[in-house]
């Protein structure tokens, strides 16, 4: 249960609130980048956001938040709902990237029926909704024949969850597979038929540059955005981010391109970093870091302490005007054994891992306004009069209070009303996820 009860009225006020100033225009920030405000809710609309203490000529019912924070609903730009929660039946034996690939491939071949994928994706969406997320992009494993199974499930869930969580889908396949004519044509038809976009993992394999070029050419032809997994490794010789940027420039690409991970960039020489980031900025790419998953997988060696945090260079990218954001990535699967699609947890951990503090500045946009814009929904992820009354109310009054506790008593407001934030019980998945030989 949340920390307070909203007024039982269509029109009401949230008074004495604290908001991140970077998410609400027209409010004077304090030295921490926070602002005090009163908000007026009218049904599903945030009718007004004014400086604290503003007069209320209508004498509306009000909830005094006692300086508690108000955030817009949260945005996740990079997830894997179709992999989610398979850990109990398909764990990663050593926590490595290769171990994750092997475990997922085996589980997918053995278990990923439409019913299995649907149940796990639905469970994940219920978690994200309870935590306060409004928009999610999920990658869909699209190796054949899985694309014929998972994309229809994605489309069904997108329609079923409309009005609660907006769901976007991006194909996930090794870049070399895109050079197989019959498969690529079939994949493209499937993705477009179900309202998705194209994407790939840019492994350092023969045909990498040809695969990237083919993907851009196809996206230009069909008016599609693109989403890449790039350089998820600590090997400084792996540099596909630069190849993606150069391809976007070469194709004069005008769609949106989001690139995830980019871990190896942090291990490269400074002159290589500078050249790469200049090209990324010129190409207009956006980058999403997955701090919890990257720190879990990168630099993992048996019996050794990791020497680096696994994350990419968000500060340097942001300084060049490159749109940057953070997201969950994997959830309770072989690529990340933990997580609950709690975007606020991601922001908290990203602040600690990536030093998004002192000052906090406009880093709250990394889980709200920036991914909303990159995913084509710029009206979301901000506190704006006339916008939707989709909010997250928190007891925390300052950054140190926000980032020190999990905010488990948060109130999630959708269309002006508080929702039930009870999380689904993992036991619901027991029959589905029992290891081989243990099914009831």
CSV table of C-alpha atoms in Angstrom, one decimal:
chain,number,residue,atom,x,y,z
A,1,UNK,CA,0.0,0.0,0.0
A,2,UNK,CA,1.2,3.5,-0.7
A,3,UNK,CA,2.1,6.0,1.9
A,4,UNK,CA,-1.1,8.1,1.5
A,5,UNK,CA,-4.6,8.0,0.0
A,6,UNK,CA,-5.5,10.3,-2.9
A,7,UNK,CA,-8.6,12.4,-2.7
A,8,UNK,CA,-11.7,10.6,-3.9
A,9,UNK,CA,-12.5,13.2,-6.6
A,10,UNK,CA,-12.1,13.7,-10.3
A,11,UNK,CA,-10.4,17.1,-9.7
A,12,UNK,CA,-8.0,17.4,-6.8
A,13,UNK,CA,-4.6,18.9,-5.9
A,14,UNK,CA,-1.2,17.5,-4.8
A,15,UNK,CA,0.3,20.2,-2.7
A,16,UNK,CA,3.6,20.9,-1.1
A,17,UNK,CA,5.3,18.6,-3.6
A,18,UNK,CA,9.0,18.3,-4.7
A,19,UNK,CA,9.7,17.7,-8.4
A,20,UNK,CA,12.9,17.3,-10.4
A,21,UNK,CA,13.2,20.7,-12.0
A,22,UNK,CA,14.6,19.2,-15.2
A,23,UNK,CA,11.2,17.5,-15.8
A,24,UNK,CA,9.0,20.5,-15.1
A,25,UNK,CA,9.4,23.8,-17.0
A,26,UNK,CA,8.8,27.1,-15.3
A,27,UNK,CA,9.8,26.2,-11.8
A,28,UNK,CA,12.7,27.7,-9.9
A,29,UNK,CA,15.2,24.9,-8.9
A,30,UNK,CA,17.0,24.9,-5.6
A,31,UNK,CA,20.7,24.1,-5.4
A,32,UNK,CA,20.0,20.4,-5.7
A,33,UNK,CA,17.9,20.8,-8.9
A,34,UNK,CA,14.6,20.3,-7.2
A,35,UNK,CA,11.6,22.6,-7.1
A,36,UNK,CA,8.6,22.9,-4.9
A,37,UNK,CA,5.2,22.7,-6.6
A,38,UNK,CA,1.4,22.3,-6.3
A,39,UNK,CA,-0.2,20.1,-9.0
A,40,UNK,CA,-3.8,20.0,-10.1
A,41,UNK,CA,-5.3,16.8,-11.4
A,42,UNK,CA,-8.4,16.8,-13.6
A,43,UNK,CA,-9.4,13.2,-14.4
A,44,UNK,CA,-6.6,11.8,-16.6
A,45,UNK,CA,-4.9,15.2,-17.1
A,46,UNK,CA,-2.3,17.1,-15.2
A,47,UNK,CA,-4.2,20.3,-15.5
A,48,UNK,CA,-1.7,22.6,-13.8
A,49,UNK,CA,1.7,22.6,-12.1
A,50,UNK,CA,2.5,25.8,-10.2
A,51,UNK,CA,4.9,27.1,-7.6
A,52,UNK,CA,4.2,25.8,-4.1
A,53,UNK,CA,1.6,27.9,-2.2
A,54,UNK,CA,-0.2,29.1,-5.4
A,55,UNK,CA,-3.9,30.1,-4.7
A,56,UNK,CA,-6.7,27.6,-5.3
A,57,UNK,CA,-9.8,29.6,-6.2
A,58,UNK,CA,-11.8,26.3,-6.7
A,59,UNK,CA,-11.0,25.1,-3.1
A,60,UNK,CA,-10.3,21.6,-4.4
A,61,UNK,CA,-9.7,18.6,-2.2
A,62,UNK,CA,-5.9,18.2,-1.7
A,63,UNK,CA,-3.3,15.8,-0.5
A,64,UNK,CA,-0.4,17.5,1.3
A,65,UNK,CA,2.7,15.6,0.2
A,66,UNK,CA,4.9,17.2,2.9
A,67,UNK,CA,7.6,17.8,0.3
A,68,UNK,CA,7.5,14.3,-1.1
A,69,UNK,CA,8.6,13.9,-4.7
A,70,UNK,CA,6.4,13.6,-7.8
A,71,UNK,CA,7.9,12.1,-10.9
A,72,UNK,CA,6.3,11.4,-14.3
A,73,UNK,CA,5.6,7.8,-15.1
A,74,UNK,CA,8.9,6.0,-16.0
A,75,UNK,CA,10.2,4.9,-19.4
A,76,UNK,CA,12.2,1.7,-20.2
A,77,UNK,CA,14.0,1.8,-23.6
A,78,UNK,CA,15.8,-1.5,-23.5
A,79,UNK,CA,14.4,-4.7,-22.0
A,80,UNK,CA,14.1,-8.4,-22.9
A,81,UNK,CA,10.6,-9.5,-21.7
A,82,UNK,CA,10.7,-12.7,-23.8
A,83,UNK,CA,13.7,-13.9,-21.8
A,84,UNK,CA,12.4,-12.8,-18.4
A,85,UNK,CA,12.2,-15.1,-15.4
A,86,UNK,CA,13.7,-18.3,-17.0
A,87,UNK,CA,16.5,-18.4,-14.4
A,88,UNK,CA,14.9,-21.1,-12.2
A,89,UNK,CA,14.9,-23.6,-15.1
A,90,UNK,CA,17.8,-22.3,-17.1
A,91,UNK,CA,20.5,-20.6,-14.9
A,92,UNK,CA,23.8,-19.3,-16.1
A,93,UNK,CA,26.4,-21.8,-14.8
A,94,UNK,CA,29.2,-19.3,-14.4
A,95,UNK,CA,27.7,-15.9,-14.8
A,96,UNK,CA,29.6,-15.2,-18.0
A,97,UNK,CA,28.3,-13.8,-21.3
A,98,UNK,CA,29.0,-17.0,-23.1
A,99,UNK,CA,27.3,-19.0,-20.4
A,100,UNK,CA,24.3,-16.7,-20.8
A,101,UNK,CA,24.1,-17.3,-24.6
A,102,UNK,CA,24.4,-21.0,-24.2
A,103,UNK,CA,21.7,-21.2,-21.4
A,104,UNK,CA,19.2,-19.0,-23.3
A,105,UNK,CA,19.6,-20.9,-26.5
A,106,UNK,CA,19.0,-24.2,-24.7
A,107,UNK,CA,15.9,-22.9,-22.9
A,108,UNK,CA,14.5,-21.3,-26.0
A,109,UNK,CA,14.8,-24.5,-28.0
A,110,UNK,CA,13.2,-26.5,-25.2
A,111,UNK,CA,10.5,-24.3,-23.8
A,112,UNK,CA,9.6,-21.1,-25.7
A,113,UNK,CA,6.1,-22.0,-26.9
A,114,UNK,CA,3.6,-19.1,-27.4
A,115,UNK,CA,2.0,-19.9,-24.0
A,116,UNK,CA,5.4,-19.9,-22.2
A,117,UNK,CA,6.5,-16.6,-23.7
A,118,UNK,CA,3.1,-15.0,-23.1
A,119,UNK,CA,3.0,-16.0,-19.4
A,120,UNK,CA,6.5,-14.7,-18.7
A,121,UNK,CA,6.0,-11.5,-20.6
A,122,UNK,CA,2.7,-10.8,-18.9
A,123,UNK,CA,4.3,-11.4,-15.5
A,124,UNK,CA,7.0,-8.9,-16.4
A,125,UNK,CA,4.5,-6.3,-17.5
A,126,UNK,CA,2.6,-6.6,-14.3
A,127,UNK,CA,5.8,-5.9,-12.4
A,128,UNK,CA,6.7,-2.9,-14.4
A,129,UNK,CA,3.2,-1.5,-14.2
A,130,UNK,CA,3.2,-1.8,-10.4
A,131,UNK,CA,6.6,0.0,-10.2
A,132,UNK,CA,5.3,2.9,-12.3
A,133,UNK,CA,6.4,2.4,-15.9
A,134,UNK,CA,4.4,3.8,-18.8
A,135,UNK,CA,6.4,2.8,-21.9
A,136,UNK,CA,8.6,-0.2,-22.6
A,137,UNK,CA,10.6,-1.3,-25.6
A,138,UNK,CA,11.4,-5.0,-25.5
A,139,UNK,CA,13.8,-6.9,-27.8
A,140,UNK,CA,12.3,-10.0,-29.3
A,141,UNK,CA,14.6,-13.0,-29.9
A,142,UNK,CA,14.0,-13.6,-33.7
A,143,UNK,CA,16.2,-16.5,-34.7
A,144,UNK,CA,14.1,-18.8,-36.8
A,145,UNK,CA,11.6,-20.3,-36.1
A,146,UNK,CA,11.2,-18.3,-32.8
A,147,UNK,CA,10.2,-15.2,-34.7
A,148,UNK,CA,7.0,-16.9,-35.9
A,149,UNK,CA,6.1,-17.7,-32.3
A,150,UNK,CA,7.1,-14.6,-30.3
A,151,UNK,CA,6.1,-11.7,-32.6
A,152,UNK,CA,2.4,-12.7,-32.6
A,153,UNK,CA,2.6,-12.9,-28.8
A,154,UNK,CA,4.2,-9.5,-28.6
A,155,UNK,CA,1.4,-8.0,-30.7
A,156,UNK,CA,-1.3,-9.7,-28.6
A,157,UNK,CA,0.2,-8.3,-25.4
A,158,UNK,CA,0.7,-4.8,-26.9
A,159,UNK,CA,-3.0,-4.7,-27.6
A,160,UNK,CA,-4.0,-6.2,-24.3
A,161,UNK,CA,-1.9,-3.7,-22.3
A,162,UNK,CA,-2.9,-0.6,-24.3
A,163,UNK,CA,-3.8,2.2,-21.9
A,164,UNK,CA,-1.6,0.7,-19.1
A,165,UNK,CA,1.8,0.2,-20.6
A,166,UNK,CA,2.7,1.1,-24.2
A,167,UNK,CA,4.8,-1.7,-25.6
A,168,UNK,CA,7.3,-1.4,-28.5
A,169,UNK,CA,9.2,-4.3,-30.0
A,170,UNK,CA,12.6,-4.6,-31.8
A,171,UNK,CA,14.0,-7.7,-33.5
A,172,UNK,CA,17.0,-9.3,-31.9
A,173,UNK,CA,19.2,-11.4,-34.1
A,174,UNK,CA,22.9,-11.8,-34.9
A,175,UNK,CA,24.0,-9.4,-37.6
A,176,UNK,CA,25.3,-12.1,-39.8
A,177,UNK,CA,21.9,-13.7,-40.1
A,178,UNK,CA,20.7,-10.6,-42.0
A,179,UNK,CA,22.9,-11.7,-45.0
A,180,UNK,CA,20.6,-14.7,-45.4
A,181,UNK,CA,18.2,-13.5,-48.1
A,182,UNK,CA,15.2,-15.7,-47.5
A,183,UNK,CA,15.4,-15.4,-43.7
A,184,UNK,CA,15.9,-11.7,-43.7
A,185,UNK,CA,13.0,-11.1,-46.0
A,186,UNK,CA,10.8,-13.3,-43.8
A,187,UNK,CA,11.9,-11.6,-40.6
A,188,UNK,CA,11.3,-8.2,-42.1
A,189,UNK,CA,7.7,-9.1,-43.2
A,190,UNK,CA,7.0,-10.6,-39.7
A,191,UNK,CA,8.3,-7.6,-37.8
A,192,UNK,CA,6.5,-5.1,-40.0
A,193,UNK,CA,3.3,-7.1,-39.9
A,194,UNK,CA,3.3,-6.9,-36.1
A,195,UNK,CA,4.3,-3.2,-35.8
A,196,UNK,CA,7.9,-3.7,-34.7
A,197,UNK,CA,11.2,-2.3,-35.8
A,198,UNK,CA,14.4,-4.0,-36.9
A,199,UNK,CA,17.6,-4.5,-34.9
A,200,UNK,CA,20.6,-6.7,-34.5
A,201,UNK,CA,23.5,-7.7,-32.3
A,202,UNK,CA,26.7,-6.5,-34.0
A,203,UNK,CA,29.0,-9.3,-33.1
A,204,UNK,CA,32.6,-9.0,-34.5
A,205,UNK,CA,31.9,-11.6,-37.2
A,206,UNK,CA,32.6,-11.9,-41.0
A,207,UNK,CA,30.0,-9.8,-42.8
A,208,UNK,CA,29.6,-7.3,-39.9
A,209,UNK,CA,29.8,-4.2,-42.1
A,210,UNK,CA,27.7,-5.7,-44.9
A,211,UNK,CA,25.0,-6.7,-42.4
A,212,UNK,CA,24.9,-3.1,-40.9
A,213,UNK,CA,24.7,-1.6,-44.4
A,214,UNK,CA,21.9,-4.0,-45.3
A,215,UNK,CA,19.9,-3.1,-42.2
A,216,UNK,CA,20.2,0.6,-42.8
A,217,UNK,CA,19.3,0.3,-46.5
A,218,UNK,CA,16.2,-1.8,-45.6
A,219,UNK,CA,15.2,0.7,-42.9
A,220,UNK,CA,15.4,3.5,-45.4
A,221,UNK,CA,13.3,1.6,-47.9
A,222,UNK,CA,10.6,0.8,-45.4
A,223,UNK,CA,10.7,3.8,-43.1
A,224,UNK,CA,11.8,1.9,-40.0
A,225,UNK,CA,13.7,3.0,-36.9
A,226,UNK,CA,16.7,0.8,-35.8
A,227,UNK,CA,17.9,-0.6,-32.5
A,228,UNK,CA,21.3,-2.2,-32.0
A,229,UNK,CA,23.1,-4.2,-29.4
A,230,UNK,CA,26.7,-3.2,-29.8
A,231,UNK,CA,30.1,-4.0,-28.2
A,232,UNK,CA,28.9,-5.8,-25.1
A,233,UNK,CA,32.4,-6.8,-24.2
A,234,UNK,CA,35.5,-5.5,-22.5
A,235,UNK,CA,37.6,-6.2,-25.6
A,236,UNK,CA,38.9,-2.8,-26.8
A,237,UNK,CA,39.4,-4.1,-30.4
A,238,UNK,CA,35.6,-4.5,-30.8
A,239,UNK,CA,34.4,-1.2,-32.3
A,240,UNK,CA,31.1,-1.7,-34.0
A,241,UNK,CA,29.6,1.5,-32.6
A,242,UNK,CA,31.7,3.5,-35.0
A,243,UNK,CA,30.6,1.3,-37.9
A,244,UNK,CA,27.0,1.9,-37.0
A,245,UNK,CA,27.6,5.7,-36.9
A,246,UNK,CA,29.4,5.7,-40.2
A,247,UNK,CA,26.6,3.7,-41.8
A,248,UNK,CA,24.0,6.1,-40.6
A,249,UNK,CA,26.0,9.0,-42.1
A,250,UNK,CA,26.6,7.1,-45.3
A,251,UNK,CA,22.9,6.3,-45.8
A,252,UNK,CA,21.8,9.8,-44.7
A,253,UNK,CA,19.5,8.0,-42.3
A,254,UNK,CA,16.7,10.2,-40.9
A,255,UNK,CA,15.0,7.7,-38.7
A,256,UNK,CA,15.8,7.1,-35.0
A,257,UNK,CA,18.7,4.8,-34.1
A,258,UNK,CA,19.2,3.6,-30.5
A,259,UNK,CA,22.4,1.7,-29.6
A,260,UNK,CA,22.6,-0.3,-26.4
A,261,UNK,CA,25.6,-1.4,-24.3
A,262,UNK,CA,28.7,0.1,-26.0
A,263,UNK,CA,30.8,-1.3,-23.2
A,264,UNK,CA,34.1,-1.7,-25.0
A,265,UNK,CA,34.2,2.0,-25.7
A,266,UNK,CA,35.3,2.6,-22.1
A,267,UNK,CA,38.4,0.4,-22.7
A,268,UNK,CA,39.6,2.1,-25.8
A,269,UNK,CA,42.4,4.8,-26.2
A,270,UNK,CA,41.3,8.4,-25.8
A,271,UNK,CA,41.9,9.3,-29.4
A,272,UNK,CA,39.7,6.4,-30.6
A,273,UNK,CA,37.0,7.4,-28.1
A,274,UNK,CA,37.0,11.0,-29.4
A,275,UNK,CA,36.7,10.0,-33.0
A,276,UNK,CA,34.0,7.5,-32.3
A,277,UNK,CA,31.9,9.9,-30.2
A,278,UNK,CA,32.3,12.7,-32.8
A,279,UNK,CA,30.9,10.3,-35.4
A,280,UNK,CA,28.0,9.2,-33.1
A,281,UNK,CA,27.1,12.8,-32.5
A,282,UNK,CA,27.2,13.6,-36.2
A,283,UNK,CA,25.1,10.6,-37.0
A,284,UNK,CA,22.4,11.5,-34.5
A,285,UNK,CA,22.5,8.2,-32.6
A,286,UNK,CA,21.1,7.7,-29.1
A,287,UNK,CA,22.7,5.4,-26.6
A,288,UNK,CA,21.3,3.4,-23.7
A,289,UNK,CA,23.4,2.0,-20.9
A,290,UNK,CA,22.3,-1.0,-19.0
A,291,UNK,CA,24.3,-0.5,-15.8
A,292,UNK,CA,23.1,-3.4,-13.7
A,293,UNK,CA,23.4,-6.1,-16.4
A,294,UNK,CA,26.7,-4.7,-17.7
A,295,UNK,CA,28.3,-4.7,-14.3
A,296,UNK,CA,27.0,-8.2,-13.7
A,297,UNK,CA,28.5,-9.7,-16.9
A,298,UNK,CA,31.5,-7.6,-17.8
A,299,UNK,CA,35.0,-8.5,-16.4
A,300,UNK,CA,33.7,-11.6,-14.7
A,301,UNK,CA,36.5,-14.1,-14.2
A,302,UNK,CA,36.3,-17.1,-11.9
A,303,UNK,CA,38.1,-16.3,-8.6
A,304,UNK,CA,39.0,-12.8,-9.6
A,305,UNK,CA,37.6,-9.4,-8.5
A,306,UNK,CA,36.3,-7.3,-11.5
A,307,UNK,CA,38.6,-4.3,-12.3
A,308,UNK,CA,36.0,-2.1,-14.1
A,309,UNK,CA,32.3,-1.4,-13.9
A,310,UNK,CA,31.3,-2.5,-17.4
A,311,UNK,CA,29.4,0.6,-18.4
A,312,UNK,CA,29.9,2.9,-21.3
A,313,UNK,CA,30.9,6.6,-21.4
A,314,UNK,CA,27.5,8.4,-20.7
A,315,UNK,CA,29.1,11.6,-19.3
A,316,UNK,CA,31.3,12.0,-22.4
A,317,UNK,CA,28.4,11.3,-24.7
A,318,UNK,CA,26.1,13.7,-23.0
A,319,UNK,CA,28.7,16.4,-23.2
A,320,UNK,CA,28.6,16.1,-27.0
A,321,UNK,CA,24.8,16.3,-27.1
A,322,UNK,CA,24.3,12.6,-27.7
A,323,UNK,CA,20.9,11.5,-26.1
A,324,UNK,CA,21.7,9.1,-23.4
A,325,UNK,CA,19.5,7.0,-21.1
A,326,UNK,CA,19.6,3.9,-18.8
A,327,UNK,CA,17.3,0.9,-18.7
A,328,UNK,CA,16.8,-2.5,-17.1
A,329,UNK,CA,17.9,-4.9,-19.8
A,330,UNK,CA,17.5,-8.5,-18.6
A,331,UNK,CA,15.4,-9.7,-15.6
A,332,UNK,CA,16.0,-13.0,-13.8
A,333,UNK,CA,17.5,-14.7,-16.8
A,334,UNK,CA,21.0,-16.0,-17.7
A,335,UNK,CA,22.2,-12.5,-18.7
A,336,UNK,CA,21.2,-11.0,-15.3
A,337,UNK,CA,20.0,-13.2,-12.5
A,338,UNK,CA,18.2,-10.4,-10.6
A,339,UNK,CA,16.0,-7.4,-11.2
A,340,UNK,CA,12.2,-6.7,-11.3
A,341,UNK,CA,11.7,-4.1,-14.1
A,342,UNK,CA,11.7,-1.3,-11.5
A,343,UNK,CA,12.9,1.7,-13.5
A,344,UNK,CA,13.4,3.6,-10.3
A,345,UNK,CA,15.8,1.0,-9.1
A,346,UNK,CA,17.7,1.3,-12.4
A,347,UNK,CA,18.0,5.1,-11.9
A,348,UNK,CA,19.2,4.6,-8.3
A,349,UNK,CA,21.8,2.0,-9.3
A,350,UNK,CA,22.8,4.0,-12.4
A,351,UNK,CA,23.5,7.0,-10.1
A,352,UNK,CA,25.8,4.9,-8.0
A,353,UNK,CA,27.5,3.0,-10.8
A,354,UNK,CA,27.9,5.9,-13.3
A,355,UNK,CA,28.2,8.8,-10.9
A,356,UNK,CA,25.1,10.6,-12.0
A,357,UNK,CA,25.3,12.9,-9.1
A,358,UNK,CA,27.1,15.9,-7.5
A,359,UNK,CA,25.4,17.5,-9.2
A,360,UNK,CA,22.4,15.4,-10.2
A,361,UNK,CA,21.6,18.0,-12.9
A,362,UNK,CA,19.2,16.7,-15.5
A,363,UNK,CA,20.1,13.0,-15.2
A,364,UNK,CA,16.6,12.1,-14.1
A,365,UNK,CA,15.7,12.6,-17.8
A,366,UNK,CA,17.7,9.4,-18.5
A,367,UNK,CA,14.8,7.3,-17.3
A,368,UNK,CA,12.0,9.6,-18.3
A,369,UNK,CA,12.0,12.4,-20.9
A,370,UNK,CA,15.0,11.3,-23.0
A,371,UNK,CA,13.9,7.7,-23.7
A,372,UNK,CA,10.4,8.9,-24.3
A,373,UNK,CA,11.7,11.2,-27.0
A,374,UNK,CA,14.0,8.6,-28.6
A,375,UNK,CA,11.1,6.1,-28.6
A,376,UNK,CA,8.9,8.6,-30.4
A,377,UNK,CA,6.7,9.7,-27.5
A,378,UNK,CA,8.2,13.1,-26.5
A,379,UNK,CA,5.0,14.1,-24.7
A,380,UNK,CA,5.7,11.4,-22.0
A,381,UNK,CA,8.3,11.4,-19.3
A,382,UNK,CA,7.7,15.0,-18.2
A,383,UNK,CA,5.5,17.0,-15.8
A,384,UNK,CA,3.6,19.4,-18.0
A,385,UNK,CA,0.3,21.2,-17.8
A,386,UNK,CA,-2.1,19.5,-20.2
A,387,UNK,CA,-0.2,16.3,-20.2
A,388,UNK,CA,-1.3,13.0,-18.8
A,389,UNK,CA,-1.8,12.4,-15.0
A,390,UNK,CA,0.5,9.4,-15.0
A,391,UNK,CA,2.7,9.9,-12.0
A,392,UNK,CA,4.9,8.3,-9.3
A,393,UNK,CA,4.5,9.8,-5.8
A,394,UNK,CA,7.3,9.2,-3.4
A,395,UNK,CA,7.8,9.9,0.3
A,396,UNK,CA,11.4,11.0,-0.3
A,397,UNK,CA,12.1,14.7,-0.2
A,398,UNK,CA,15.6,14.9,-1.5
A,399,UNK,CA,18.1,13.0,-3.6
A,400,UNK,CA,19.8,11.4,-0.6
A,401,UNK,CA,16.4,10.1,0.7
A,402,UNK,CA,15.3,9.0,-2.8
A,403,UNK,CA,18.5,7.1,-3.5
A,404,UNK,CA,19.0,5.5,-0.1
A,405,UNK,CA,15.8,3.4,0.1
A,406,UNK,CA,13.8,1.4,-2.5
A,407,UNK,CA,10.7,3.6,-2.2
A,408,UNK,CA,8.5,0.5,-1.8
A,409,UNK,CA,5.6,2.6,-0.5
A,410,UNK,CA,5.4,4.6,-3.7
A,411,UNK,CA,2.0,5.6,-5.1
A,412,UNK,CA,1.6,5.0,-8.8
A,413,UNK,CA,-1.0,7.2,-10.4
A,414,UNK,CA,-2.5,6.4,-13.8
A,415,UNK,CA,-5.0,8.7,-15.4
A,416,UNK,CA,-5.3,10.5,-12.1
A,417,UNK,CA,-6.1,7.5,-9.9
A,418,UNK,CA,-3.9,5.3,-7.7
A,419,UNK,CA,-3.4,1.8,-9.0
A,420,UNK,CA,-2.9,-1.4,-7.0
A,421,UNK,CA,0.9,-1.7,-6.7
A,422,UNK,CA,0.9,-5.3,-5.3
A,423,UNK,CA,3.6,-7.2,-7.2
A,424,UNK,CA,2.8,-10.6,-8.7
A,425,UNK,CA,4.1,-13.6,-6.7
A,426,UNK,CA,6.9,-15.6,-8.2
A,427,UNK,CA,5.0,-18.7,-7.2
A,428,UNK,CA,2.7,-18.0,-10.1
A,429,UNK,CA,5.5,-19.1,-12.4
A,430,UNK,CA,6.5,-22.3,-10.5
A,431,UNK,CA,4.7,-24.7,-12.7
A,432,UNK,CA,6.1,-23.1,-15.8
A,433,UNK,CA,9.7,-22.8,-14.6
A,434,UNK,CA,10.4,-26.0,-12.7
A,435,UNK,CA,13.7,-27.5,-13.8
A,436,UNK,CA,13.5,-30.5,-16.0
A,437,UNK,CA,12.3,-33.6,-14.0
A,438,UNK,CA,10.7,-31.5,-11.3
A,439,UNK,CA,7.5,-30.5,-13.0
A,440,UNK,CA,4.4,-31.4,-11.0
